[in-house]
Amino acid sequence: MPPALNGQLLIGAASSAGSAAPLRAVNPATGAQIDPAFSTATVADVARACTLASQAFDTYRATAPEARAAFLEQIAQNIVDIGPALIERAMLESGLPQARLEGERGRTVNQLRLFAKVVRDGHFLGAALDAALPERVPARPDLRLRKIALGPVAVFGASNFPLAYSVAGGDTASALAAGCPVVVKAHGAHPGTSELVGRAIQAAVAACGLPEGVFSMLHGDGRTIGQALVSNPAIKAVGFTGSRQGGLALVRAAAQREEPIPVYAEMSSVNPMFLLPAALEQGAAKIGAGFVDSLTLGAGQFCTNPGLVIALAGPALDSFIEAASTALHEKVGSTMLTPAIHAAFNEGVARLAAEPGVSPVARGQAGSTVHAGQAALFVTGAANFIANPTLEDEIFGAAALIVRCDDISQFYQLAEHVDGQLTASLFLVEADKALARALLPALERKAGRVLVNGFPTGVEVSHAMVHGGPFPATSDSRSTSVGAAAIDRFLRPVSYQDFPAWLLPPALQDDNPLKLWRLRNGELGQS
Amino acid sequence: MPPALNGQLLIGAASSAGSAAPLRAVNPATGAQIDPAFSTATVADVARACTLASQAFDTYRATAPEARAAFLEQIAQNIVDIGPALIERAMLESGLPQARLEGERGRTVNQLRLFAKVVRDGHFLGAALDAALPERVPARPDLRLRKIALGPVAVFGASNFPLAYSVAGGDTASALAAGCPVVVKAHGAHPGTSELVGRAIQAAVAACGLPEGVFSMLHGDGRTIGQALVSNPAIKAVGFTGSRQGGLALVRAAAQREEPIPVYAEMSSVNPMFLLPAALEQGAAKIGAGFVDSLTLGAGQFCTNPGLVIALAGPALDSFIEAASTALHEKVGSTMLTPAIHAAFNEGVARLAAEPGVSPVARGQAGSTVHAGQAALFVTGAANFIANPTLEDEIFGAAALIVRCDDISQFYQLAEHVDGQLTASLFLVEADKALARALLPALERKAGRVLVNGFPTGVEVSHAMVHGGPFPATSDSRSTSVGAAAIDRFLRPVSYQDFPAWLLPPALQDDNPLKLWRLRNGELGQS
């Protein structure tokens, strides 16, 4: 049994019963409702959480790097300390297997610890100092720049990462690292998991002596509570991972505000894989089997799931299709995250199957639970794909479409035709050099991450990762939502002119007490 | 006589007559129209410029740092080479004096040269390399990140900087430095100045052997041509400096697009000056005189013009007001940029004078030209200011309002009450330490640049400058439009996973051929 869940909202240091209609999680493996009921927030609850966040902002953003880093590490430790109860509850609510959730917990905790390191390094502050030139005509003042936190951030938990992209996930970790208080709208599919993690953060806030408004967590409907949150003047940025429809609704809500704010919505991507001819010739069977592993991993419920395969028609492609079909026939469907996601997957597969010019290639095996997703693979021709834009719509789950090209020129056409993506993969060998080089510029324009001879699932949390990309992959291609650079989303620069020493923030003081890398008159150094 | 102006649009390498109704510049000193007539663009012209920009993009963004830097320097040299004709035409069209325009030309040219240095340095690329960890479970791939250009950028020339924030101004220079082609919508007030500078860029594109679509320049109305430009799918970002109304219209046009794009609109700011009590006590007369110099500089037509003075009621403030009044009586009005700006200034002054609780303090002298702006200074009480939000509306020109506080608590109230600003200034001495420290957090939240004992006019082009700030000062507080960091607005990160050496861009190759500062496994270095 998990620790007692009280089903309440976490507003600052308090637990609060809320007053709107309660919600319950559903076990997607059985379709049964799970106890307890969770209070949902009223618009007044949203306002209270935002006011507390606003009140906490100046104090929180002024915390010393060590204090802020220790807070992030305390959250990580508190999550670890929940123990198996967290994994059990998350399994119950998400249908995901234990090993996957344990791995995801590790990622969540490591992410928080990476951001603790980022905060201690201080490179994100972008500190720059331009010395005064009093003799110049006109005199140049002393100018010093650092980045400060944007303000309270609204974070929307994702369905597909109940730990790593939800309450204490990448958006929350990077916003807290930047110095922004966070108000989370928990995802309705895993309210119990959310409560456990939310309490871990709430306890860390208290243990670190921070103002209570640094963190709040609300349950409720995206259309009412989500909109109220994004519309609240205290909120200065939004982090979201989910559907295109959901993301665009938040973008529109933000556009209604008097003050525009950044909305970082990570939405839909079909992650095209381009199989270049020589590589396909040499490795059709191996690529086919690897592709099916990536396609069916976690029931295909990854933003980076490979939903589109582009290759030249011919015997090598036939071998690829044969290998993929054989592999797919072995794959037993596993439980999808929610009944609604499962239904949408089935509808998407049926819709794709009914499109003219689209032929079925293979299906996986049906799973043993009520909401198991049965993997599906289709094929079509390049001209048909280009003529019918709906063929590019993401089907969330293990469904993919192979696009058969008649000639190489269609590779270029397709690279230009596809929407913005989180990833694009090139399978190549040295004999494909000329084509790879010629395709790369288009792929750079279309995707946040370009892979060679690899499958897109598996997103490393590191410094050089980009999990982002042009619309509709995200609503703002200028940033990443995974990895150290995610902190940049929640910062803005401020310049300090002719400040006396006693008024300068430590990051900008002459003797560099934080030992930052700083740009001094345009030259990087640690002085 | 300036070189012959042909009044045509510059679309790629061509001059084109356009086909919409022509426009003419007006000499604001006389109200007379100036020859020649300038063609305005049709929506088809806009589309053609955008298509060319799109076609030029991959080639242009792939230019080596040295080639791109040389191009920026060539533009600078071509502008210098226009000689006095540029200054003469700009004087005629803007009413600004020769010395000011010569200074502005220097700034424009230095700005281009600064960005050439920024391009050569390559720090803006944010290069990061994370080594593969093949033994780890799961294995970590080799990941490398660099920033690439966003795509073609639409730039709207500003009325108040016919050189430094127009055709080859800061937005254009930073976008070109980032690797983005630029389509400029020239400001209708100085089409001849724009043509001269536009031809200088067009010639540099040709001389450097770049694709013609790297630069185009159109004349036309903001409502039709501007909207068509912002709506064109080829355009990936917008730079604008002007009124709040104009900026918000572009923000709204961008929000109608299917693909959201960043709009960097720099709009309105009243640049509050907080005169702390001990500083005012010690220097009322000096601050008063300096304030009037800043207020009336360039007929007050600066984004950073100080329009709001906040001080404690009492004899020291009375001395400040007396000194400011004396100084203002000596100031002779100078020609404003356009008849419309002059009319709006007069209306704004009349409206402010009519507001309840607002009293006139002093006027400058009327100028000798038909569109000279007569400076105006008013005073009101803090409670009245807070109760009447229209008192905070920017009046573009030399008009300011002194807000008299009854006690120190009203400083805090006002700091929280004011809108987002480009700048906020603190006048202080050491005895004001406690108050300055307590006010600073609010000012950091409200402004992009905080000054001590200085007037906000005069914006340095350097590394630590921020010319930006929270709404309504700009539509996106995460960046600056002046200084080296302005390049960041036009970039997005791309991650390269497991690339063979022969496919890696130079910025990310093992041997670091560009000698960049790079983050290697999180550590900065030049390897």
Short mmCIF file of C-alpha atoms in Angstrom, two decimals, chain B residues 295-513:
data_model
loop_
_atom_site.label_atom_id
_atom_site.label_comp_id
_atom_site.label_asym_id
_atom_site.label_seq_id
_atom_site.Cartn_x
_atom_site.Cartn_y
_atom_site.Cartn_z
CA LEU B 295 14.48 64.75 -21.40
CA THR B 296 14.98 67.18 -24.25
CA LEU B 297 17.80 65.40 -26.08
CA GLY B 298 16.76 64.76 -29.68
CA ALA B 299 13.36 66.37 -29.00
CA GLY B 300 12.78 63.59 -26.47
CA GLN B 301 12.39 61.05 -29.24
CA PHE B 302 14.24 58.19 -27.58
CA CYS B 303 12.77 54.93 -26.33
CA THR B 304 14.73 55.56 -23.16
CA ASN B 305 13.55 59.13 -22.67
CA PRO B 306 12.91 59.76 -18.93
CA GLY B 307 9.18 60.39 -18.69
CA LEU B 308 8.60 59.77 -15.00
CA VAL B 309 10.34 61.16 -11.93
CA ILE B 310 9.51 59.74 -8.50
CA ALA B 311 10.58 61.61 -5.38
CA LEU B 312 9.54 62.45 -1.84
CA ALA B 313 7.66 65.73 -1.41
CA GLY B 314 9.63 68.41 0.43
CA PRO B 315 12.13 71.21 0.00
CA ALA B 316 14.65 69.01 -1.86
CA LEU B 317 12.06 68.10 -4.46
CA ASP B 318 11.10 71.75 -4.69
CA SER B 319 14.74 72.57 -5.47
CA PHE B 320 14.80 69.83 -8.11
CA ILE B 321 11.65 71.24 -9.68
CA GLU B 322 13.06 74.74 -9.63
CA ALA B 323 16.31 73.66 -11.27
CA ALA B 324 14.46 71.60 -13.85
CA SER B 325 12.09 74.47 -14.61
CA THR B 326 14.94 76.94 -15.04
CA ALA B 327 16.74 74.54 -17.35
CA LEU B 328 13.58 73.77 -19.31
CA HIS B 329 12.80 77.46 -19.91
CA GLU B 330 16.10 77.66 -21.80
CA LYS B 331 15.36 74.68 -24.07
CA VAL B 332 14.23 75.64 -27.52
CA GLY B 333 12.02 73.08 -29.19
CA SER B 334 13.54 71.23 -32.11
CA THR B 335 11.89 69.68 -35.12
CA MET B 336 10.21 66.37 -34.44
CA LEU B 337 10.58 63.40 -36.77
CA THR B 338 7.27 63.64 -38.59
CA PRO B 339 4.20 65.83 -38.60
CA ALA B 340 2.21 62.91 -37.16
CA ILE B 341 4.65 62.43 -34.28
CA HIS B 342 4.50 66.13 -33.56
CA ALA B 343 0.70 66.10 -33.58
CA ALA B 344 0.62 63.06 -31.28
CA PHE B 345 3.04 64.78 -28.93
CA ASN B 346 0.87 67.87 -28.73
CA GLU B 347 -2.22 65.78 -28.14
CA GLY B 348 -0.46 63.77 -25.45
CA VAL B 349 0.67 66.91 -23.66
CA ALA B 350 -2.81 68.43 -23.86
CA ARG B 351 -4.39 65.23 -22.59
CA LEU B 352 -1.99 64.99 -19.67
CA ALA B 353 -2.50 68.66 -18.80
CA ALA B 354 -6.24 68.07 -18.64
CA GLU B 355 -6.07 65.10 -16.29
CA PRO B 356 -7.39 65.80 -12.80
CA GLY B 357 -4.67 66.29 -10.21
CA VAL B 358 -1.97 66.99 -12.79
CA SER B 359 -0.37 70.46 -12.64
CA PRO B 360 1.93 72.09 -15.15
CA VAL B 361 5.45 72.75 -13.92
CA ALA B 362 7.23 74.30 -16.87
CA ARG B 363 7.39 74.38 -20.67
CA GLY B 364 10.36 74.73 -22.95
CA GLN B 365 10.44 77.39 -25.63
CA ALA B 366 8.58 76.86 -28.84
CA GLY B 367 10.90 76.07 -31.72
CA SER B 368 11.24 77.95 -34.96
CA THR B 369 10.02 75.21 -37.31
CA VAL B 370 6.47 74.10 -37.96
CA HIS B 371 6.88 70.74 -36.26
CA ALA B 372 9.11 71.63 -33.36
CA GLY B 373 8.13 69.98 -30.07
CA GLN B 374 7.76 72.23 -27.08
CA ALA B 375 8.98 70.36 -24.00
CA ALA B 376 6.57 70.01 -21.08
CA LEU B 377 6.89 69.04 -17.44
CA PHE B 378 4.05 68.21 -15.08
CA VAL B 379 3.61 67.12 -11.48
CA THR B 380 1.07 64.98 -9.68
CA GLY B 381 0.70 63.13 -6.39
CA ALA B 382 1.49 59.43 -5.98
CA ALA B 383 -2.06 58.48 -4.97
CA ASN B 384 -3.45 60.25 -8.02
CA PHE B 385 -0.89 58.59 -10.27
CA ILE B 386 -1.76 55.15 -8.97
CA ALA B 387 -5.49 55.78 -9.30
CA ASN B 388 -5.26 56.87 -12.95
CA PRO B 389 -3.47 54.38 -15.22
CA THR B 390 -3.55 56.74 -18.22
CA LEU B 391 -0.98 58.92 -16.45
CA GLU B 392 1.55 56.25 -17.25
CA ASP B 393 0.96 56.31 -21.01
CA GLU B 394 4.07 57.18 -22.93
CA ILE B 395 4.06 60.57 -24.65
CA PHE B 396 6.68 60.20 -27.37
CA GLY B 397 8.71 63.38 -27.11
CA ALA B 398 10.01 65.70 -24.42
CA ALA B 399 7.22 65.39 -21.85
CA ALA B 400 7.57 64.13 -18.30
CA LEU B 401 5.60 63.79 -15.11
CA ILE B 402 6.97 64.22 -11.62
CA VAL B 403 5.24 62.03 -9.04
CA ARG B 404 5.38 63.47 -5.56
CA CYS B 405 5.36 60.85 -2.79
CA ASP B 406 4.07 61.54 0.71
CA ASP B 407 6.24 58.89 2.26
CA ILE B 408 8.75 56.20 1.43
CA SER B 409 6.13 53.46 1.29
CA GLN B 410 4.85 55.09 -1.90
CA PHE B 411 8.22 54.41 -3.57
CA TYR B 412 7.52 50.71 -3.15
CA GLN B 413 3.93 51.09 -4.29
CA LEU B 414 5.05 52.93 -7.41
CA ALA B 415 7.81 50.46 -8.19
CA GLU B 416 5.19 47.71 -8.14
CA HIS B 417 2.60 49.81 -9.92
CA VAL B 418 4.52 50.87 -13.01
CA ASP B 419 4.42 48.82 -16.19
CA GLY B 420 7.42 46.97 -17.62
CA GLN B 421 10.17 49.36 -18.73
CA LEU B 422 13.30 49.49 -20.81
CA THR B 423 15.09 51.24 -17.97
CA ALA B 424 14.67 52.33 -14.37
CA SER B 425 17.10 54.73 -12.71
CA LEU B 426 18.03 55.11 -9.08
CA PHE B 427 19.60 58.31 -7.87
CA LEU B 428 21.29 57.47 -4.61
CA VAL B 429 24.14 58.15 -2.20
CA GLU B 430 25.44 55.79 0.42
CA ALA B 431 22.92 57.03 2.98
CA ASP B 432 20.17 55.66 0.69
CA LYS B 433 21.64 52.15 0.87
CA ALA B 434 18.80 50.42 2.71
CA LEU B 435 16.11 51.91 0.50
CA ALA B 436 18.05 51.19 -2.71
CA ARG B 437 18.56 47.56 -1.74
CA ALA B 438 14.91 47.19 -0.86
CA LEU B 439 13.71 48.74 -4.13
CA LEU B 440 16.09 46.87 -6.41
CA PRO B 441 14.18 43.56 -6.62
CA ALA B 442 11.08 45.32 -7.92
CA LEU B 443 13.11 47.34 -10.42
CA GLU B 444 14.84 44.19 -11.70
CA ARG B 445 11.40 42.69 -12.28
CA LYS B 446 10.19 45.79 -14.09
CA ALA B 447 13.11 46.85 -16.26
CA GLY B 448 15.72 45.51 -18.65
CA ARG B 449 18.37 47.96 -17.44
CA VAL B 450 18.74 49.52 -14.02
CA LEU B 451 20.94 52.61 -13.77
CA VAL B 452 22.51 54.30 -10.80
CA ASN B 453 23.02 58.07 -10.86
CA GLY B 454 22.63 58.26 -14.59
CA PHE B 455 20.05 59.27 -17.14
CA PRO B 456 18.63 56.57 -19.35
CA THR B 457 19.19 58.14 -22.77
CA GLY B 458 22.37 56.89 -24.40
CA VAL B 459 22.33 53.16 -25.07
CA GLU B 460 25.77 51.60 -25.29
CA VAL B 461 26.32 48.94 -27.95
CA SER B 462 28.33 46.39 -25.99
CA HIS B 463 28.23 42.91 -24.48
CA ALA B 464 26.56 43.74 -21.17
CA MET B 465 23.84 46.04 -22.56
CA VAL B 466 20.18 45.08 -22.28
CA HIS B 467 17.76 47.13 -24.32
CA GLY B 468 14.60 45.24 -23.60
CA GLY B 469 12.34 44.54 -20.68
CA PRO B 470 8.96 43.25 -19.58
CA PHE B 471 5.78 44.09 -21.46
CA PRO B 472 4.81 46.69 -22.65
CA ALA B 473 8.43 47.82 -23.02
CA THR B 474 8.80 44.85 -25.36
CA SER B 475 6.74 41.86 -26.44
CA ASP B 476 9.47 39.42 -25.34
CA SER B 477 11.57 40.17 -22.29
CA ARG B 478 13.98 37.29 -22.87
CA SER B 479 16.31 39.26 -25.08
CA THR B 480 17.92 42.56 -25.92
CA SER B 481 17.64 44.46 -29.20
CA VAL B 482 20.90 46.39 -28.65
CA GLY B 483 24.33 44.93 -28.06
CA ALA B 484 26.10 41.69 -28.83
CA ALA B 485 23.47 39.51 -27.15
CA ALA B 486 20.86 40.66 -29.69
CA ILE B 487 22.05 37.84 -31.95
CA ASP B 488 20.51 35.28 -29.55
CA ARG B 489 17.04 36.30 -30.74
CA PHE B 490 17.53 34.70 -34.12
CA LEU B 491 18.94 31.31 -33.18
CA ARG B 492 17.70 27.88 -32.18
CA PRO B 493 19.65 24.89 -30.89
CA VAL B 494 20.14 21.68 -32.86
CA SER B 495 21.61 18.50 -31.42
CA TYR B 496 23.69 16.10 -33.55
CA GLN B 497 23.74 12.51 -32.34
CA ASP B 498 26.44 10.00 -33.30
CA PHE B 499 27.50 11.93 -36.39
CA PRO B 500 30.46 10.63 -38.39
CA ALA B 501 33.29 13.15 -38.57
CA TRP B 502 32.61 13.86 -42.25
CA LEU B 503 29.06 15.01 -41.56
CA LEU B 504 29.73 17.27 -38.56
CA PRO B 505 29.64 21.05 -38.99
CA PRO B 506 33.03 22.69 -38.28
CA ALA B 507 31.77 24.17 -34.99
CA LEU B 508 31.37 20.66 -33.59
CA GLN B 509 34.32 18.81 -35.08
CA ASP B 510 36.72 17.09 -32.68
CA ASP B 511 39.71 19.27 -33.46
CA ASN B 512 37.72 22.51 -33.02
CA PRO B 513 38.83 24.16 -36.28
#
